Structures are given as C-alpha cells and as structure tokens.
C-alpha cells in the first residue's frame, strides 16, 4: 500500500527496488572525502545526538580512505571456488559416487545462475527475474553458511541431513583451524586414561612400559648401540619390536634421572602441566599420585592425561627445577596450598586422631616417650583412641596413641597436634607446613601423612550400610504438625484473610522449618563410632 501511495505521489522520480543491488549502487555513489568532512563538521557541535555512533562512523570512513578501499567492494560479486582436492568425489563399489556436500551446494549456485542468465536473455517479466535472484541469493547463502537461522531452514540432502557449508568446514572443534592448524599431533607424546597410584610419591608417575618404550625409543636405540648389542638403527628397531630383557634394561637405564610432563585438559592454570619422574609399570594406564589431583582437578572416572617428553638438557633442567610437582604446592591465584589432602587421607587422619569417650572413669596410663606408646599399642596394652598421658616435646600431655603416631610424621620442631583432624584442620596443616619448611620439605611430610592415612583408613573399615541410615522417630510428628499448619493456612486463604502469594509463602515457610529440623535430627541418629 505504501509503495502504491509513494509511486502515485512522486510519479517517475520515485524508484523502488529490493535485494542487495540498490544498496550496492548507493554505496558506489558515496564520496568518502565529502562524507568525512560532513561528519567532522557535525562532531564540532558539542550538543550533537548519537555522538558515539558518529565517532565510530567517522573512524570507519577514515579507515576506508587510509587503506584506499571502496564501500561497494564489501559486496561479493565473484564467488571463489574451492580446489577439487578439498571437495573430492570417491567412486564406490557398484559404480556409485560419494561426493562432498560442497559439490552439491556449488551445483545449486551454478544451476540457478545459468537459469537467471537465460531469463535475462529472454527478457522475462520483472517478477520472475526478482524471484530467480532471490533463489540465487539463497543458494549462495547456503554455500557460505548453511546453519539454521531465524526464519531460514538449512538446505538438506536427499536423506534430510543438512549439507556442510564452507563455514561448517572451518567452525568448531572439528573445523580446519582447531583440528588441523592449531591442534597438531607431536612426537614424543602419549595419552592414556589415569588411575590412582597410592604407592607413588608426590613427584612420581606410573608410565606403562609400552608407552615409555615408544617415548624414549631414540634414546633406547642409542643405548643399545652404545652397549654393542646392535650395530645399526634398523636392527635396533627389530630388537625393540621383539622386546627381549636387554631392551627393558636399556629403557630403565635411559629413564634414570629423566622427567616427563603430564597435562590434563582443560589447562586452566599453570599447575595443569607438571613434571614427574617416570616409574615403569605393567598396566596400560598412567598412574598419578593422589596428592596432585587438586592441582590437575583430576578424578578417576575415565579422565585422560597427556604425557610429553622434554628432549634437550635445558628442557629437562627446567622440568626438574621449575615444573616438578613437589615445587608446585601453592595455588598461583591465592598462594594457599593446593595439595589434595582429601577423601581417604582425611578419613585415615580422622580415624587416627579420634579420641574415644570413656563410659566409666578409668585410670589413665602414663608413658615416658613415644616409643613406649607404640610398643604398648603393638602389644595391645592400649587402644588407638584411648586417653593416655605421655611426655612429648618436654611436657606431659593428655592425648591418644593415634595422635602420638600422627605427630611422629611431622618435623620435630612443629607444635604437637592434640585434636581430631577434619578437612578444615588438614587444610590449615598443609598451609602451615609449606610456609614453615618450604615446598620440598613439606612434600616429604605429605607423602608420609598419605601413606599412614591410607593404612589407617583401611584399618578403620568405615562403610555405609542401609542400617546406618536410621529415620528419626520425630519425623512423623513433624510432618503431622506441618500438615495441620498448612490446613489452617488453607482455611485462612479460603476465608479471604490471605492472598495467593501470602498463602504460598507461608506453606513454603512451614515445610522449610521441617526440613531444617530434620537436618539437625539425621546426624544425631547416626552412630558416632562409625
């Protein structure tokens, strides 16, 4: 209607077109130097509206002038065609062909372009020409980006599958950039699933023998030739494939004093890549010490890690002095400990430092030193959690045998810990040890704590059973009272004393109180002794 009104009003001087052609013509008519002066004049006025937009526009115009570009050049009039090697056709059995989706998309563009050419030669009506131009534009759009957008369905194959366009080849994790250009396979690297290695020290990792042999292959070949077992690389490779004892012995000699880098994706901070001494194992999994799980944010539900071998002496020196796990115990962001004293380590330390509540007053046994306590514990004269008195660090303390054992793991000048250790206390202990004795000394203490904690977590035998989860007796009464209150609230609502929102809020409040009360009662019903 508007088009009709304007054409009647302005007659021959009025012209209306659709599509990109009129926009391109308008851009061709722009004088950039003149536009620049106009924008500069407008910006001289301090009260001008949309000042930010005008500044941005002026910057764009200046860029066009400086680079000697024209605005109409932003329109694609000639379509580049991908080389045939990147959109291949493969002959299948039975004379059929499998082809790249791009060939179908290019075919659509060519067919529509040829049809438009013929229609223009035949002087077809404007409506038909306009429709054909629109179809050609859609074919070009699909070739460049065939993703589903608002009001546009992607072009699909005969099997109803959206065709992969040029953008799809570049986009995302499997695109040309991230798959082939940024993420390349490198030599002297490996990858495998991780499992826990509780026997490993903080700066050791378990490396599968087969993996280590492939990683250190050139070094093993050199060692075999040096020892005179083989005389050239070809025979060395054959010997390595056969894997006799001489090869494994050479591998063990080669990895002595070497370090490998372990990385777990996503690499979010510096501690996601650390150096470890490789220990040869028979498994096919990489073993990592439990204490470094916090730094890598690793768990053992199928996580994978990559191994890299630093080759040069300088790289090995850097790995040994800067990247080794025992020298990376602090979070770079906060400076607090990142050592993973958690899970079974906390359970073992908790069990070890637990104090038994005596039902009846018994005479507390007194010991001269820690050795007497351990002897009495081994001869079963005392219990691990029983109250005792012992002379430690120059004074007599009331403690337990378990706490005496735990304190023997700590440096001699560290204050005696005489409390039950939970997660919070373990975190504080880790920070104190690092800041008092430095990372290298602290890492040795952490290894000792880990070993003893695992031992006592096993001896504790803590486990969950259905019988342990007792439903508190008070639950029924709490629910009855809550239901009574909700009925009263409903009655008040029906009488018009409460609005819908007030009724809902009051009902939620009643049940929240029940939930909070149950939260208090459930832990009370659990057996404190486990």
Coordinates of C-alpha atoms in Angstrom, one line a residue:
X1 CA 0.0 0.0 0.0
X2 CA 2.8 2.4 1.0
X3 CA 4.7 1.6 -2.3
X4 CA 1.5 2.4 -4.3
X5 CA 0.9 5.7 -2.5
X6 CA 4.5 6.8 -3.0
X7 CA 4.6 5.9 -6.7
X8 CA 1.3 7.8 -7.2
X9 CA 2.6 10.8 -5.3
X10 CA 6.1 11.2 -6.9
X11 CA 5.5 9.6 -10.2
X12 CA 8.5 9.0 -12.5
X13 CA 11.1 10.4 -10.0
X14 CA 10.2 7.6 -7.5
X15 CA 12.1 4.3 -7.8
X16 CA 11.8 1.2 -5.5
X17 CA 13.9 -1.9 -5.6
X18 CA 14.6 -4.9 -3.4
X19 CA 17.7 -7.1 -2.7
X20 CA 21.3 -6.1 -2.4
X21 CA 21.7 -4.4 -5.9
X22 CA 20.2 -1.0 -4.9
X23 CA 22.3 -0.9 -1.7
X24 CA 25.5 -1.6 -3.8
X25 CA 24.5 1.2 -6.2
X26 CA 24.0 3.6 -3.2
X27 CA 27.4 2.7 -1.8
X28 CA 29.0 3.4 -5.2
X29 CA 27.6 6.9 -5.1
X30 CA 29.2 7.7 -1.7
X31 CA 32.0 10.3 -1.8
X32 CA 34.2 9.3 1.2
X33 CA 36.1 12.6 1.4
X34 CA 32.9 14.6 1.4
X35 CA 31.3 12.3 4.0
X36 CA 34.4 12.6 6.2
X37 CA 34.1 16.4 6.2
X38 CA 30.4 16.3 6.9
X39 CA 30.9 14.0 9.9
X40 CA 33.8 16.2 11.2
X41 CA 31.5 19.3 10.9
X42 CA 28.7 17.5 12.9
X43 CA 31.1 16.5 15.6
X44 CA 32.2 20.1 16.2
X45 CA 28.8 20.7 17.6
X46 CA 29.1 19.7 21.3
X47 CA 25.3 19.0 21.7
X48 CA 25.0 16.6 18.7
X49 CA 22.9 13.5 19.3
X50 CA 24.4 10.0 19.0
X51 CA 28.0 11.3 19.4
X52 CA 29.4 7.8 19.9
X53 CA 27.8 6.5 16.7
X54 CA 29.1 9.4 14.7
X55 CA 32.7 8.9 16.1
X56 CA 32.5 5.2 15.2
X57 CA 31.2 6.0 11.7
X58 CA 34.0 8.6 11.2
X59 CA 36.6 6.1 12.2
X60 CA 35.2 3.6 9.7
X61 CA 35.3 6.2 6.9
X62 CA 38.9 7.2 7.7
X63 CA 39.9 3.5 7.6
X64 CA 38.4 3.2 4.1
X65 CA 40.3 6.3 2.9
X66 CA 43.6 5.3 4.6
X67 CA 43.5 1.7 3.1
X68 CA 42.3 3.0 -0.3
X69 CA 39.2 0.9 -0.2
X70 CA 35.6 1.5 -1.5
X71 CA 32.5 0.5 0.4
X72 CA 30.9 -1.3 -2.6
X73 CA 33.9 -3.7 -2.5
X74 CA 32.4 -5.3 0.6
X75 CA 29.8 -7.0 -1.7
X76 CA 30.7 -10.4 -3.2
X77 CA 30.1 -10.4 -6.9
X78 CA 32.6 -13.1 -7.8
X79 CA 32.3 -16.4 -5.9
X80 CA 35.6 -18.2 -5.1
X81 CA 35.6 -21.9 -5.8
X82 CA 37.3 -24.4 -3.5
X83 CA 40.0 -26.6 -5.2
X84 CA 38.8 -30.1 -6.2
X85 CA 41.2 -31.8 -3.8
X86 CA 39.3 -30.2 -0.8
X87 CA 35.9 -31.4 -2.1
X88 CA 36.6 -34.8 -3.5
X89 CA 34.4 -37.4 -5.3
X90 CA 35.1 -41.0 -4.4
X91 CA 34.0 -44.0 -6.5
X92 CA 32.2 -46.7 -4.5
X93 CA 31.5 -50.3 -5.4
X94 CA 28.7 -50.7 -7.9
X95 CA 29.6 -47.6 -9.9
X96 CA 28.1 -45.1 -7.5
X97 CA 30.0 -42.0 -6.2
X98 CA 30.3 -40.4 -2.7
X99 CA 30.8 -36.7 -3.0
X100 CA 31.5 -33.8 -0.7
X101 CA 28.4 -31.7 0.3
X102 CA 30.2 -28.6 -1.2
X103 CA 29.8 -30.1 -4.7
X104 CA 26.0 -30.1 -4.2
X105 CA 26.0 -26.6 -2.9
X106 CA 28.2 -25.3 -5.8
X107 CA 25.9 -27.2 -8.3
X108 CA 22.9 -25.4 -6.9
X109 CA 24.6 -22.0 -7.3
X110 CA 25.7 -22.8 -10.9
X111 CA 22.3 -24.0 -12.0
X112 CA 20.4 -21.0 -10.6
X113 CA 23.0 -18.6 -12.0
X114 CA 22.6 -20.2 -15.5
X115 CA 18.8 -20.1 -15.2
X116 CA 18.9 -16.4 -14.3
X117 CA 21.2 -15.7 -17.3
X118 CA 18.7 -17.4 -19.7
X119 CA 15.7 -15.5 -18.2
X120 CA 17.6 -12.2 -18.6
X121 CA 18.4 -13.0 -22.2
X122 CA 14.7 -13.9 -22.9
X123 CA 13.6 -10.5 -21.3
X124 CA 11.4 -12.4 -18.7
X125 CA 8.9 -10.4 -16.6
X126 CA 10.4 -8.5 -13.6
X127 CA 8.5 -10.7 -11.1
X128 CA 10.2 -13.9 -12.4
X129 CA 13.6 -12.2 -12.5
X130 CA 13.3 -11.0 -9.0
X131 CA 12.2 -14.4 -7.7
X132 CA 15.2 -16.0 -9.5
X133 CA 17.6 -13.5 -8.0
X134 CA 16.2 -14.4 -4.6
X135 CA 16.7 -18.1 -5.2
X136 CA 20.3 -17.5 -6.4
X137 CA 21.0 -15.4 -3.2
X138 CA 19.7 -18.3 -1.1
X139 CA 21.9 -20.8 -2.9
X140 CA 25.0 -18.5 -2.2
X141 CA 24.0 -18.1 1.4
X142 CA 23.7 -21.9 1.8
X143 CA 27.2 -22.4 0.3
X144 CA 28.8 -19.9 2.6
X145 CA 26.8 -20.7 5.8
X146 CA 24.1 -23.4 5.9
X147 CA 23.3 -23.2 9.6
X148 CA 19.7 -22.9 10.7
X149 CA 18.9 -19.2 11.5
X150 CA 15.7 -17.3 12.3
X151 CA 13.1 -18.0 9.6
X152 CA 15.6 -19.9 7.5
X153 CA 15.8 -23.7 7.1
X154 CA 19.2 -25.2 6.1
X155 CA 19.5 -26.9 2.7
X156 CA 19.3 -30.6 3.2
X157 CA 20.4 -33.7 1.3
X158 CA 18.1 -36.4 0.0
X159 CA 18.5 -38.1 3.4
X160 CA 17.2 -35.0 5.1
X161 CA 20.6 -34.2 6.5
X162 CA 21.8 -30.5 6.5
X163 CA 24.7 -30.1 4.0
X164 CA 28.1 -29.0 5.4
X165 CA 28.9 -25.5 4.1
X166 CA 32.2 -23.6 3.9
X167 CA 31.6 -22.1 7.4
X168 CA 31.0 -25.6 8.8
X169 CA 34.4 -26.8 7.5
X170 CA 36.1 -24.0 9.5
X171 CA 33.9 -23.8 12.5
X172 CA 34.3 -25.5 15.9
X173 CA 36.4 -28.2 17.4
X174 CA 36.4 -30.4 14.3
X175 CA 37.0 -27.4 11.9
X176 CA 40.0 -26.8 9.8
X177 CA 41.6 -24.3 12.2
X178 CA 41.3 -26.1 15.5
X179 CA 41.7 -29.7 14.2
X180 CA 44.5 -29.2 11.7
X181 CA 46.2 -25.9 12.2
X182 CA 46.1 -25.3 16.0
X183 CA 46.0 -29.0 17.2
X184 CA 48.7 -31.0 15.6
X185 CA 50.0 -34.4 16.7
X186 CA 53.5 -34.1 18.1
X187 CA 56.3 -36.6 18.5
X188 CA 57.5 -37.7 22.0
X189 CA 53.9 -37.5 23.3
X190 CA 51.4 -40.1 24.6
X191 CA 47.9 -40.2 26.0
X192 CA 46.0 -42.6 28.3
X193 CA 43.4 -43.0 31.0
X194 CA 44.6 -42.1 34.5
X195 CA 44.3 -44.3 37.6
X196 CA 45.3 -43.6 41.2
X197 CA 48.8 -44.7 42.3
X198 CA 48.7 -44.6 46.2
X199 CA 52.2 -46.0 46.3
X200 CA 53.7 -43.1 44.3
X201 CA 55.5 -40.2 45.9
X202 CA 54.2 -36.7 45.0
X203 CA 56.8 -36.2 42.2
X204 CA 56.5 -39.7 40.6
X205 CA 54.1 -41.0 38.0
X206 CA 53.5 -44.6 36.7
X207 CA 54.2 -44.9 33.0
X208 CA 53.1 -48.0 31.1
X209 CA 56.2 -49.9 29.8
X210 CA 55.0 -50.0 26.2
X211 CA 54.3 -46.2 26.3
X212 CA 57.7 -45.4 27.8
X213 CA 59.5 -47.6 25.2
X214 CA 57.8 -45.6 22.4
X215 CA 58.5 -42.2 24.1
X216 CA 62.2 -43.0 24.8
X217 CA 62.7 -45.1 21.6
X218 CA 65.6 -43.0 20.1
X219 CA 67.4 -42.9 23.5
X220 CA 66.9 -46.7 23.8
X221 CA 68.4 -47.3 20.3
X222 CA 71.4 -45.1 21.2
X223 CA 71.9 -47.1 24.5
X224 CA 71.7 -50.5 22.7
X225 CA 74.2 -49.3 20.0
X226 CA 76.5 -47.9 22.8
X227 CA 76.4 -51.2 24.6
X228 CA 77.3 -53.1 21.4
X229 CA 74.0 -55.1 21.5
X230 CA 73.1 -53.8 18.0
X231 CA 75.2 -52.1 15.3
X232 CA 72.6 -50.0 13.3
X233 CA 69.2 -48.4 13.7
X234 CA 67.4 -51.0 11.6
X235 CA 68.4 -54.0 13.7
X236 CA 67.7 -51.9 16.9
X237 CA 64.1 -51.3 15.7
X238 CA 63.7 -55.0 15.0
X239 CA 65.1 -55.8 18.5
X240 CA 62.7 -53.3 20.2
X241 CA 59.7 -54.9 18.4
X242 CA 60.8 -58.3 19.8
X243 CA 61.2 -56.6 23.3
X244 CA 63.8 -59.0 24.9
X245 CA 65.1 -58.3 28.5
X246 CA 68.0 -56.3 27.1
X247 CA 65.6 -53.7 25.7
X248 CA 63.8 -53.2 29.1
X249 CA 67.1 -53.0 30.9
X250 CA 68.3 -50.3 28.4
X251 CA 64.9 -48.5 28.9
X252 CA 65.4 -48.5 32.7
X253 CA 68.9 -47.0 32.3
X254 CA 67.6 -44.4 29.9
X255 CA 64.8 -43.1 32.1
X256 CA 67.1 -42.8 35.2
X257 CA 67.1 -39.1 36.1
X258 CA 64.7 -38.1 33.3
X259 CA 61.4 -36.2 33.8
X260 CA 58.2 -36.2 31.8
X261 CA 55.5 -33.6 31.7
X262 CA 51.9 -34.6 32.5
X263 CA 49.0 -32.4 31.3
X264 CA 45.3 -32.7 31.9
X265 CA 42.8 -30.8 29.7
X266 CA 41.4 -28.2 30.2
X267 CA 44.6 -26.5 31.0
X268 CA 43.1 -23.7 33.2
X269 CA 46.2 -22.6 35.2
X270 CA 49.9 -23.2 35.4
X271 CA 49.6 -26.3 37.6
X272 CA 47.7 -28.2 34.9
X273 CA 51.1 -29.1 33.5
X274 CA 53.7 -30.6 35.9
X275 CA 56.8 -32.7 35.7
X276 CA 57.2 -36.2 37.2
X277 CA 59.8 -38.9 37.5
X278 CA 58.5 -41.8 35.4
X279 CA 58.2 -45.2 37.1
X280 CA 57.7 -48.2 34.7
X281 CA 54.5 -50.2 35.3
X282 CA 52.9 -53.2 33.6
X283 CA 49.5 -51.5 33.2
X284 CA 48.2 -49.6 30.1
X285 CA 47.0 -46.7 32.3
X286 CA 49.0 -43.7 33.6
X287 CA 49.2 -43.7 37.3
X288 CA 49.3 -40.4 39.2
X289 CA 49.9 -39.7 42.9
X290 CA 46.7 -38.8 44.8
X291 CA 48.2 -35.6 46.2
X292 CA 48.3 -33.9 42.8
X293 CA 44.7 -34.5 42.0
X294 CA 43.7 -31.0 43.3
X295 CA 46.2 -29.2 41.0
X296 CA 45.0 -31.1 37.9
X297 CA 41.4 -31.1 39.1
X298 CA 41.6 -34.8 38.2
X299 CA 39.4 -37.7 39.3
X300 CA 39.4 -41.4 38.3
X301 CA 36.1 -41.8 36.4
X302 CA 37.7 -42.0 33.0
X303 CA 39.8 -38.8 32.9
X304 CA 42.7 -38.9 30.4
X305 CA 46.1 -37.2 30.6
X306 CA 48.8 -36.5 28.0
X307 CA 52.5 -37.2 28.5
X308 CA 55.3 -35.1 26.9
X309 CA 59.0 -35.8 27.0
X310 CA 61.3 -32.8 27.2
X311 CA 64.2 -33.6 24.9
X312 CA 67.1 -31.1 25.5
X313 CA 69.2 -30.9 28.7
X314 CA 67.9 -27.3 29.2
X315 CA 64.2 -28.6 29.0
X316 CA 65.0 -31.4 31.4
X317 CA 66.7 -29.0 33.8
X318 CA 63.6 -26.7 33.7
X319 CA 61.3 -29.6 34.3
X320 CA 63.4 -30.8 37.3
X321 CA 63.9 -27.3 38.9
X322 CA 60.7 -25.4 38.0
X323 CA 57.9 -27.8 37.0
X324 CA 58.4 -30.8 39.3
X325 CA 55.2 -31.4 41.4
X326 CA 57.0 -31.1 44.8
X327 CA 57.8 -27.5 44.0
X328 CA 54.3 -26.6 42.8
X329 CA 52.2 -26.9 46.0
X330 CA 50.7 -23.4 46.1
X331 CA 47.8 -22.0 44.0
X332 CA 49.1 -19.3 41.8
X333 CA 45.9 -17.3 42.3
X334 CA 45.7 -17.2 46.1
X335 CA 49.0 -18.5 47.4
X336 CA 47.2 -21.2 49.5
X337 CA 48.0 -24.9 49.5
X338 CA 46.7 -27.0 46.5
X339 CA 47.9 -30.3 48.0
X340 CA 45.0 -32.7 47.8
X341 CA 44.8 -34.0 51.4
X342 CA 41.2 -35.2 50.9
X343 CA 39.0 -38.3 50.6
X344 CA 40.6 -41.3 52.2
X345 CA 43.5 -39.3 53.5
X346 CA 41.2 -37.2 55.7
X347 CA 39.3 -40.3 56.7
X348 CA 42.5 -42.0 57.8
X349 CA 43.8 -39.0 59.7
X350 CA 40.4 -38.5 61.4
X351 CA 40.3 -42.2 62.5
X352 CA 43.9 -41.9 63.7
X353 CA 43.4 -38.8 65.8
X354 CA 39.9 -39.7 67.1
X355 CA 39.5 -39.8 70.9
X356 CA 37.2 -42.4 72.5
X357 CA 34.7 -41.2 75.1
X358 CA 35.2 -43.3 78.2
X359 CA 31.9 -44.7 79.6
X360 CA 33.4 -45.1 83.1
X361 CA 36.3 -43.4 84.6
X362 CA 39.4 -45.5 84.1
X363 CA 43.0 -44.7 85.3
X364 CA 44.9 -43.0 82.6
X365 CA 48.1 -44.8 81.7
X366 CA 51.3 -42.7 81.7
X367 CA 54.3 -43.2 79.2
X368 CA 57.8 -41.8 79.2
X369 CA 58.1 -41.2 75.5
X370 CA 56.5 -42.0 72.1
X371 CA 58.4 -45.3 71.7
X372 CA 56.8 -46.7 74.8
X373 CA 53.3 -45.7 73.4
X374 CA 54.0 -47.5 70.1
X375 CA 55.3 -50.6 72.0
X376 CA 52.2 -50.6 74.2
X377 CA 49.9 -50.3 71.1
X378 CA 51.7 -53.2 69.3
X379 CA 51.3 -55.4 72.4
X380 CA 47.6 -54.4 72.6
X381 CA 48.1 -52.9 76.2
X382 CA 46.3 -49.8 75.0
X383 CA 43.8 -48.9 72.3
X384 CA 44.5 -46.4 69.4
X385 CA 41.8 -44.0 70.7
X386 CA 42.3 -44.5 74.4
X387 CA 43.2 -41.5 76.6
X388 CA 46.9 -41.7 77.7
X389 CA 49.5 -39.4 79.2
X390 CA 52.9 -39.1 77.6
X391 CA 55.9 -36.9 77.8
X392 CA 56.4 -35.3 74.4
X393 CA 58.5 -32.2 73.5
X394 CA 59.5 -31.7 77.1
X395 CA 56.0 -31.8 78.7
X396 CA 53.4 -34.4 79.8
X397 CA 50.3 -34.2 77.6
X398 CA 46.9 -36.0 77.8
X399 CA 46.4 -37.4 74.3
X400 CA 45.9 -40.7 72.4
X401 CA 48.2 -43.2 70.8
X402 CA 46.9 -42.3 67.4
X403 CA 47.8 -38.6 67.9
X404 CA 51.3 -39.6 69.0
X405 CA 51.7 -41.7 65.8
X406 CA 50.4 -38.7 63.7
X407 CA 52.8 -36.2 65.3
X408 CA 55.8 -38.5 64.6
X409 CA 55.2 -37.8 60.9
X410 CA 55.7 -34.1 61.4
X411 CA 59.0 -32.3 61.7
X412 CA 60.5 -32.3 65.3
X413 CA 60.1 -28.6 65.9
X414 CA 56.4 -28.5 64.7
X415 CA 53.9 -27.9 67.5
X416 CA 52.2 -31.0 68.9
X417 CA 48.8 -31.5 67.3
X418 CA 46.3 -32.7 70.0
X419 CA 42.9 -32.6 68.3
X420 CA 40.7 -34.5 65.9
X421 CA 41.7 -33.7 62.3
X422 CA 39.0 -33.0 59.8
X423 CA 39.1 -31.3 56.4
X424 CA 39.5 -27.8 57.7
X425 CA 42.3 -28.7 60.1
X426 CA 44.1 -30.7 57.3
X427 CA 44.0 -27.6 55.0
X428 CA 45.4 -25.4 57.8
X429 CA 48.1 -28.0 58.5
X430 CA 49.1 -28.2 54.8
X431 CA 49.5 -24.4 54.6
X432 CA 51.5 -24.2 57.9
X433 CA 53.9 -27.0 56.7
X434 CA 54.6 -25.3 53.4
X435 CA 55.1 -21.8 54.9
X436 CA 57.3 -23.1 57.8
X437 CA 59.5 -25.6 55.9
X438 CA 59.3 -24.8 52.2
X439 CA 57.7 -26.9 49.5
X440 CA 60.4 -29.5 49.1
X441 CA 60.4 -30.5 52.9
X442 CA 56.6 -30.2 53.1
X443 CA 56.1 -32.6 50.2
X444 CA 58.1 -35.3 52.0
X445 CA 55.8 -34.8 55.1
X446 CA 52.7 -35.0 52.9
X447 CA 54.0 -38.3 51.4
X448 CA 54.4 -39.7 54.9
X449 CA 50.9 -38.5 56.0
X450 CA 49.4 -40.0 52.8
X451 CA 50.9 -43.5 53.5
X452 CA 49.9 -43.6 57.2
X453 CA 46.4 -42.2 56.4
X454 CA 45.7 -44.8 53.8
X455 CA 46.8 -47.5 56.2
X456 CA 44.5 -46.4 59.0
X457 CA 41.6 -45.7 56.6
X458 CA 41.8 -49.3 55.6
X459 CA 42.1 -50.5 59.3
X460 CA 39.1 -48.3 60.2
X461 CA 36.9 -50.3 57.8
X462 CA 34.3 -47.4 57.7
X463 CA 31.5 -48.1 55.2
X464 CA 27.8 -47.2 54.7
X465 CA 25.0 -49.6 55.1
X466 CA 21.2 -49.2 55.0
X467 CA 21.0 -49.9 58.7
X468 CA 23.2 -46.9 59.5
X469 CA 20.7 -44.5 57.9
X470 CA 18.0 -44.5 60.7
X471 CA 14.9 -42.4 60.1
X472 CA 14.4 -40.2 63.2
X473 CA 11.4 -41.0 65.3
X474 CA 10.3 -37.4 65.4
X475 CA 9.7 -37.3 61.6
X476 CA 6.1 -38.5 61.7
X477 CA 5.1 -35.9 64.4
X478 CA 6.9 -33.1 62.5
X479 CA 5.0 -34.0 59.2
X480 CA 1.7 -34.2 61.1
X481 CA 2.2 -30.8 62.7
X482 CA 3.2 -29.3 59.3
X483 CA 0.1 -30.7 57.6
X484 CA -2.1 -29.3 60.4
X485 CA -0.5 -25.8 59.9
X486 CA -0.9 -26.0 56.1
X487 CA -4.6 -26.8 56.6
X488 CA -5.0 -23.7 58.8
X489 CA -3.3 -21.6 56.2
X490 CA -5.6 -23.0 53.5
X491 CA -8.6 -22.2 55.7
X492 CA -7.4 -18.6 56.2
X493 CA -6.9 -18.3 52.4
X494 CA -10.4 -19.6 51.7
X495 CA -11.9 -17.0 54.2
X496 CA -10.1 -14.3 52.2
X497 CA -7.6 -13.5 55.0
X498 CA -4.6 -14.3 52.9
X499 CA -3.7 -13.6 49.2
X500 CA -2.4 -16.3 46.9
X501 CA 1.2 -15.2 47.3
X502 CA 1.0 -15.0 51.1
X503 CA -0.5 -18.5 51.2
X504 CA 2.3 -19.9 49.1
X505 CA 5.0 -18.2 51.1
X506 CA 3.5 -19.4 54.4
X507 CA 3.3 -23.0 53.2
X508 CA 6.9 -22.9 51.9
X509 CA 8.0 -21.5 55.3
X510 CA 6.3 -24.3 57.2
X511 CA 8.0 -27.1 55.2
X512 CA 11.3 -25.3 55.3
X513 CA 11.2 -25.4 59.1
X514 CA 10.5 -29.2 58.9
X515 CA 13.5 -29.6 56.5
X516 CA 15.8 -27.7 58.8
X517 CA 14.7 -29.7 61.9
X518 CA 15.3 -33.0 60.0
X519 CA 18.7 -31.8 59.0
X520 CA 19.5 -31.4 62.7
X521 CA 18.0 -34.8 63.7
X522 CA 19.5 -37.1 61.0
X523 CA 23.2 -36.6 62.1
X524 CA 22.2 -37.2 65.7
X525 CA 20.7 -40.6 64.7
X526 CA 24.0 -41.8 63.1
X527 CA 26.5 -43.9 65.1
X528 CA 29.4 -41.6 66.1
X529 CA 31.8 -44.5 66.2
X530 CA 31.0 -45.3 62.5

